Coordinates of C-alpha atoms in Angstrom, one line a residue:
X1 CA -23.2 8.9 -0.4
X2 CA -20.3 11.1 -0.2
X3 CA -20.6 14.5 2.2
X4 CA -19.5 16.3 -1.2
X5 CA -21.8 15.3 -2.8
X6 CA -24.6 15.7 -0.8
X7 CA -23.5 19.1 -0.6
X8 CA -23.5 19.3 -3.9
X9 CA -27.1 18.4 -3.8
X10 CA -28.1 20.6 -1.1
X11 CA -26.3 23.7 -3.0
X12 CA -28.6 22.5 -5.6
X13 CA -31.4 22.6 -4.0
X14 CA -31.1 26.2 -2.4
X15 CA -30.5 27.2 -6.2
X16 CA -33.8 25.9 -6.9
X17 CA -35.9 27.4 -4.6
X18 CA -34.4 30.7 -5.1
X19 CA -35.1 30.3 -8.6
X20 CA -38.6 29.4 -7.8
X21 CA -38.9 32.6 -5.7
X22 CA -37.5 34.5 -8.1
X23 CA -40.3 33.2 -10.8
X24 CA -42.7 34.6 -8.5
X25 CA -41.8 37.5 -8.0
X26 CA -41.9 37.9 -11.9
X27 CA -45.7 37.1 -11.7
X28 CA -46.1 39.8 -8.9
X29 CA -44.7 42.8 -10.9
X30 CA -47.0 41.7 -13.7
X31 CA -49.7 43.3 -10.8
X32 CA -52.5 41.7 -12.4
X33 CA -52.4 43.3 -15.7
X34 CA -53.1 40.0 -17.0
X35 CA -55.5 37.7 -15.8
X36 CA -54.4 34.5 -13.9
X37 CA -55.5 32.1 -16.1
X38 CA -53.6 34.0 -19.4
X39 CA -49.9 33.8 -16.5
X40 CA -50.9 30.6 -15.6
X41 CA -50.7 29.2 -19.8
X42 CA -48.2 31.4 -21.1
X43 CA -46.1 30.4 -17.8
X44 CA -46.7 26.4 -18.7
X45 CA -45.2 27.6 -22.3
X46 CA -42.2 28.7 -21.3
X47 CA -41.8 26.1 -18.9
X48 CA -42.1 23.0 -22.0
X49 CA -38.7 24.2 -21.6
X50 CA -37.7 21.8 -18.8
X51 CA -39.3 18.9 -21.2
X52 CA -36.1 17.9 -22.7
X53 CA -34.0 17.5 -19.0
X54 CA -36.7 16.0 -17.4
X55 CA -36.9 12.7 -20.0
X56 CA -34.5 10.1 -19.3
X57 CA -33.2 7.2 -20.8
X58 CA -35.7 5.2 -23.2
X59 CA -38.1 7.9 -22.4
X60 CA -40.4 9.0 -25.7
X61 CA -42.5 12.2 -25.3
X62 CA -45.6 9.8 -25.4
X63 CA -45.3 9.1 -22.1
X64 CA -46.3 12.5 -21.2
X65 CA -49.3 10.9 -21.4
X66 CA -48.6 7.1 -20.6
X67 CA -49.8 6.3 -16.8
X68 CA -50.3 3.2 -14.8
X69 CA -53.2 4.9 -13.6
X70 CA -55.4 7.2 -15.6
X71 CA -58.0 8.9 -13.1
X72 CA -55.4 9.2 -10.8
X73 CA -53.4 11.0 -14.0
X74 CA -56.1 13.4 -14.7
X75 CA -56.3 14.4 -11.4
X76 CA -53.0 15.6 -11.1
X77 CA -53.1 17.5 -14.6
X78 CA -56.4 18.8 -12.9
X79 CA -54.5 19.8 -9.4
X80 CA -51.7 21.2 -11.5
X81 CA -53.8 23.4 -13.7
X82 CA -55.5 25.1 -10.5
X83 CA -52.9 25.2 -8.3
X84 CA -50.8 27.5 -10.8
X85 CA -53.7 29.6 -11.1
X86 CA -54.2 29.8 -7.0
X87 CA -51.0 30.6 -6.8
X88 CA -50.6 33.4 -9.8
X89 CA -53.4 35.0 -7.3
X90 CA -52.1 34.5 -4.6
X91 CA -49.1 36.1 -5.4
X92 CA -50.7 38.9 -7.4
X93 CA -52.7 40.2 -4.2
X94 CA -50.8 39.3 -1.3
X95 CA -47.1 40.4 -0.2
X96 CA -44.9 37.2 -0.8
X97 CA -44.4 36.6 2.4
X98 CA -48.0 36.3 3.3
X99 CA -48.9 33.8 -0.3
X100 CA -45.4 31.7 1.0
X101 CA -46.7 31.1 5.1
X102 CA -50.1 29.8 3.6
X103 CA -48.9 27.3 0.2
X104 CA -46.8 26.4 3.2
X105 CA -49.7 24.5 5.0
X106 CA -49.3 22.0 2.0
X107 CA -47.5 19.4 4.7
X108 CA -50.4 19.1 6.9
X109 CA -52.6 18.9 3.6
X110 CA -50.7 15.7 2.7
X111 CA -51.4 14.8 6.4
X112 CA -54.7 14.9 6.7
X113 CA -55.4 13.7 2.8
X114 CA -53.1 11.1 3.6
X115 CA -55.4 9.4 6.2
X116 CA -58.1 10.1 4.6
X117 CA -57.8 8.4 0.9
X118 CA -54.8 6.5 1.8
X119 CA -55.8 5.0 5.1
X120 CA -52.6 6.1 6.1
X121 CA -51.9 5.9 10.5
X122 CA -50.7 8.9 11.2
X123 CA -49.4 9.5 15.2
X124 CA -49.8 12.3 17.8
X125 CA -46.8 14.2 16.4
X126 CA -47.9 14.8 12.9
X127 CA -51.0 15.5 14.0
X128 CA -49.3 18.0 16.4
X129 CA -47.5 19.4 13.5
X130 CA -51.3 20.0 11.6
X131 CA -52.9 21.5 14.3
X132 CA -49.7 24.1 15.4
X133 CA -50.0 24.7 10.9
X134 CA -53.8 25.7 11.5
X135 CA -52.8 28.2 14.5
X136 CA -50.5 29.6 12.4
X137 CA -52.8 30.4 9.8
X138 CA -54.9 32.2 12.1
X139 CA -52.8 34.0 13.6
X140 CA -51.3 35.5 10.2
X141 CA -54.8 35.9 8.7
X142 CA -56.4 37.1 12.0
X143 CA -60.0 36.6 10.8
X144 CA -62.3 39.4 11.8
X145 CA -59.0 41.9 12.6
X146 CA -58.2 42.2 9.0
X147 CA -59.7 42.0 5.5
X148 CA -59.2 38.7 3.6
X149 CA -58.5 38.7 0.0
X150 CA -59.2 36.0 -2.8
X151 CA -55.3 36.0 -2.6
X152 CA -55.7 34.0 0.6
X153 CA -58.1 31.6 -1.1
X154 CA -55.5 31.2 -3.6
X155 CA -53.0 30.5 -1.5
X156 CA -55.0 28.2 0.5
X157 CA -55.8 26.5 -2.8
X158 CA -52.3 26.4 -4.1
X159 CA -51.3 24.5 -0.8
X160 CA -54.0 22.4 -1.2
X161 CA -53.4 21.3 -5.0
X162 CA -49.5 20.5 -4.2
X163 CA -50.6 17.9 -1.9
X164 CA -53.3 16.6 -4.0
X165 CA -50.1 16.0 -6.5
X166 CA -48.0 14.4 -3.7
X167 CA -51.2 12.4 -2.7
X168 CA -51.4 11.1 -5.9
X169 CA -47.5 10.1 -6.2
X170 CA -48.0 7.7 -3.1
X171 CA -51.1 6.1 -4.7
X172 CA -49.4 5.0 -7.6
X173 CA -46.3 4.5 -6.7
X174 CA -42.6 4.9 -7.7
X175 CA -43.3 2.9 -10.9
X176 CA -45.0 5.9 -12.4
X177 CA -42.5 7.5 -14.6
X178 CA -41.2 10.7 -13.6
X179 CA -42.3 12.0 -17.6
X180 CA -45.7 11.3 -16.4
X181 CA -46.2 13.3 -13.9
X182 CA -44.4 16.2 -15.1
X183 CA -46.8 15.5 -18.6
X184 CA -49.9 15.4 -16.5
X185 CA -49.1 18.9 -14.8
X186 CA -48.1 20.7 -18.3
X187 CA -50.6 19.1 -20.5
X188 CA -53.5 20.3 -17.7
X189 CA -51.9 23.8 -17.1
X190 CA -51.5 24.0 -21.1
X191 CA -55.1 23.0 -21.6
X192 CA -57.1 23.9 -18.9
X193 CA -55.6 27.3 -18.2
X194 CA -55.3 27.8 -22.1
X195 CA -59.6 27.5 -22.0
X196 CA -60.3 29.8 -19.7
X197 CA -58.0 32.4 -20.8
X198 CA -59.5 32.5 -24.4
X199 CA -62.6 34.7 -23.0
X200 CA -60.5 37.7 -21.5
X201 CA -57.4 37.5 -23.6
X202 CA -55.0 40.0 -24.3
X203 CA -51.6 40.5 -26.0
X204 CA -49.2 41.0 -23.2
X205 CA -47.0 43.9 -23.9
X206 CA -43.3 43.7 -23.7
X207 CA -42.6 44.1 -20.4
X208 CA -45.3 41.5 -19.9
X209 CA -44.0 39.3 -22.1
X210 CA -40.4 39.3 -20.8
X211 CA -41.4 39.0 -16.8
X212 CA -43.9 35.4 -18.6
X213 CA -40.8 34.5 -19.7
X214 CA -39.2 35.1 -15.8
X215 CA -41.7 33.2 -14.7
X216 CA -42.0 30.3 -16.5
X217 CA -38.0 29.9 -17.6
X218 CA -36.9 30.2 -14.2
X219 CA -39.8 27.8 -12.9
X220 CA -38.3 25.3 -15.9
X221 CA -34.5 26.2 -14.2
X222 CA -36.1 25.4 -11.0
X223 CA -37.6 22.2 -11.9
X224 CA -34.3 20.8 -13.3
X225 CA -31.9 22.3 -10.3
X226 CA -34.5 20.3 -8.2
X227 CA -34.1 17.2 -10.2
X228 CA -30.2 17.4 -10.0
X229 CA -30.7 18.3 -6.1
X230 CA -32.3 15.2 -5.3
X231 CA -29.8 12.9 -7.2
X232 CA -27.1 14.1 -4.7
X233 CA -28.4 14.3 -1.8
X234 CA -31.3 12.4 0.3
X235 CA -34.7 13.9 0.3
X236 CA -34.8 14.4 3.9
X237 CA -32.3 17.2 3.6
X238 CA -33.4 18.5 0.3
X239 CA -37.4 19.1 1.5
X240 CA -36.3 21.3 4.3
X241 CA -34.5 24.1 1.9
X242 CA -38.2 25.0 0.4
X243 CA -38.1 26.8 3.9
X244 CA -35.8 29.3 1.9
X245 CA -38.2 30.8 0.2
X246 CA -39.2 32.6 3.2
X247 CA -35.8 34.7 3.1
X248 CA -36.0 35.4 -0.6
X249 CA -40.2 36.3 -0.3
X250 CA -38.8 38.9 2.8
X251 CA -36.0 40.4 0.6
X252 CA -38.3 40.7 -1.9
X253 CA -40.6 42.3 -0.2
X254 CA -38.7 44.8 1.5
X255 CA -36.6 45.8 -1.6
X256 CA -39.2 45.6 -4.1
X257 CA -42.7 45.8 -3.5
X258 CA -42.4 47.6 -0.5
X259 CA -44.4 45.1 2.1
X260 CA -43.7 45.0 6.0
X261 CA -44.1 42.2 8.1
X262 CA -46.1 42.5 11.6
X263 CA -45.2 40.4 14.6
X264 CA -48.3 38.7 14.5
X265 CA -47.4 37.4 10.8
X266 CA -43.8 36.5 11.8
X267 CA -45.0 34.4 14.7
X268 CA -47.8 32.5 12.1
X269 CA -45.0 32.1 9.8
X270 CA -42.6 30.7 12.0
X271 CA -45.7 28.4 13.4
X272 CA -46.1 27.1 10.1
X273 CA -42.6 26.6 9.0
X274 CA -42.4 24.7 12.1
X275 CA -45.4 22.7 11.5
X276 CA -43.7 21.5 8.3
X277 CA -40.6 21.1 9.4
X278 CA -41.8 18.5 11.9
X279 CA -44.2 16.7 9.3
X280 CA -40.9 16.4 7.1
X281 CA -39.1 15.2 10.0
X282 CA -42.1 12.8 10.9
X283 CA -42.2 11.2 7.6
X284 CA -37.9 10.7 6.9
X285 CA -38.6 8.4 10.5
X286 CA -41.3 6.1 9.1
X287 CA -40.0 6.2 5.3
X288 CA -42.6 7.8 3.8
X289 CA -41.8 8.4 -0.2
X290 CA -42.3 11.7 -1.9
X291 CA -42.7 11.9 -5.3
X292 CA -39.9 13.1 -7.6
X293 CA -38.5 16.6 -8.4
X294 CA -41.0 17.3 -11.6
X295 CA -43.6 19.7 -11.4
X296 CA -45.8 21.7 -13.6
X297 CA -46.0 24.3 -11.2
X298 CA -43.8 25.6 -8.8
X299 CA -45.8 25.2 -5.2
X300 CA -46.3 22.2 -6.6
X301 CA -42.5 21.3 -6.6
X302 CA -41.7 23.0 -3.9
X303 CA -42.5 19.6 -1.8
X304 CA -41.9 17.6 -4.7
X305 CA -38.7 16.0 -3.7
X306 CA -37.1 12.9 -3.4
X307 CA -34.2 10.5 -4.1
X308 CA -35.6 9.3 -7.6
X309 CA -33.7 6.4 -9.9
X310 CA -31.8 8.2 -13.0
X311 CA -32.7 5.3 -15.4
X312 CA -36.5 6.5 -14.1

């Protein structure tokens, strides 16, 4: 692979996750004038948007919902549907900053669900790289100094259901198409989070409607830069640019919602940054595949990356 174009495909890349941060940040100035589960579905509608970039080559829209595996299918629509809805929350009640430092524990997540339900031997160092996550988490949330939020559960949860989707990419393998997975995220965020808005829904208003469509359009824009990212360059230096997020989610903050940072968050962030960074260094040593650039959600893509085949 040429160094253009994997430059190509690491531009690409940073272009996605600024996208991605920029699609949260239109959930956050909806400030909860909506509930979660209402963002969550109208967000999944917008982003059916991606549908038509993300099928390749002899793919049918069937196999949205063709799998090699069903349980294992339904469990990522499952993980998809919630971990939009953690992470709506999380970014609704928390500064980006903090919502970013927490999804980012997803690595040692995959880690320790890894071993668990994949029987996977994991070493000192990525179990290094869990432990300094979990001391960063404390030290941001600094339980029994500060109030905790659901928006930390959310967080915690969004984390969580990204690596339930990359958990269920390394059970079935590379021969799952990359349709089917993005189909099993969208189909469960469109139904799942469709249900439980019917109780408490309400007509968005304008404004509303046009920071869904931020949210969900540049999620879709996102989830295709992503795809195009990974074509050109390996996955071992396109996982690492989700780290960028940080920078927009700081920016953000400062300029727009007004947040500050303490010392004792930018030490936890820089803990769990680190902690992922060395996972994602960890796993590009012993070849560990990640599943491909299509998610439903965007936590869940944000460590959805990978070299994928384009007749996939």
């Amino acid at each position: 692979m040429s160094t253009d174009q994997t430059l190509k495909g690491v531009l690409f890349a940073f272009a996605a996750f600024a996208a991605f941060s920029f699609s949260d940040a239109s959930v956050k100035l909806i400030e909860g004038a909506l509930s979660p589960y209402e963002m969550s579905f109208l967000g999944a509608l917008f982003g059916v948007t991606a549908l038509p970039f993300v099928m390749k080559r002899g793919d049918s829209v069937l196999d949205m919902v063709r799998t090699t595996n069903r349980p294992l299918w339904f469990l990522r629509a499952f993980a998809a549907a919630f971990g939009t809805i953690a992470s709506v929350t999380a970014f609704t009640h928390l500064s980006m900053a903090e919502a970013f430092a927490l999804i980012f524990l997803l690595p040692s997540f995959v880690t320790i669900m890894s071993v668990v339900f994949l029987k996977e031997e994991v070493g000192i160092r990525r179990w290094s790289a869990v432990v300094i996550g979990f001391v960063g988490v404390l030290v941001v949330l600094r339980p029994g100094l500060r109030e905790l939020s659901v928006g930390h559960v959310g967080a915690v949860f969004a984390g969580l259901s990204g690596a339930i989707s990359i958990v269920v990419y390394r059970a079935v393998g590379p021969r799952e198409k990359s349709i089917s997975l993005y189909g099993a995220g969208i189909i469960g965020s469109l139904v799942l989070c469709g249900l439980l808005a019917i109780p408490g829904f309400q007509w968005p208003s304008l404004p509303h409607w046009l920071m869904l469509a931020g949210y969900g359009l540049l999620a879709a824009l996102a989830t295709i830069l992503l795809m195009y990212a990974t074509s050109y360059a390996p996955a071992a230096l396109v996982g690492p640019t989700q780290y960028s997020q940080m920078l927009w989610a700081v920016l953000f903050g400062y300029l727009i919602f007004g947040d500050r940072i303490d010392l004792p968050m930018v030490i936890g962030i820089i803990l769990i940054i680190g902690s992922g960074l060395l996972t994602l260094a960890r796993e590009r040593v012993r070849g560990v595949p990640l599943p491909p650039a299509v998610a439903a959600d965007p936590q869940a893509g944000a460590m959805a990356t990978a070299e994928t085949d384009p007749e996939r």
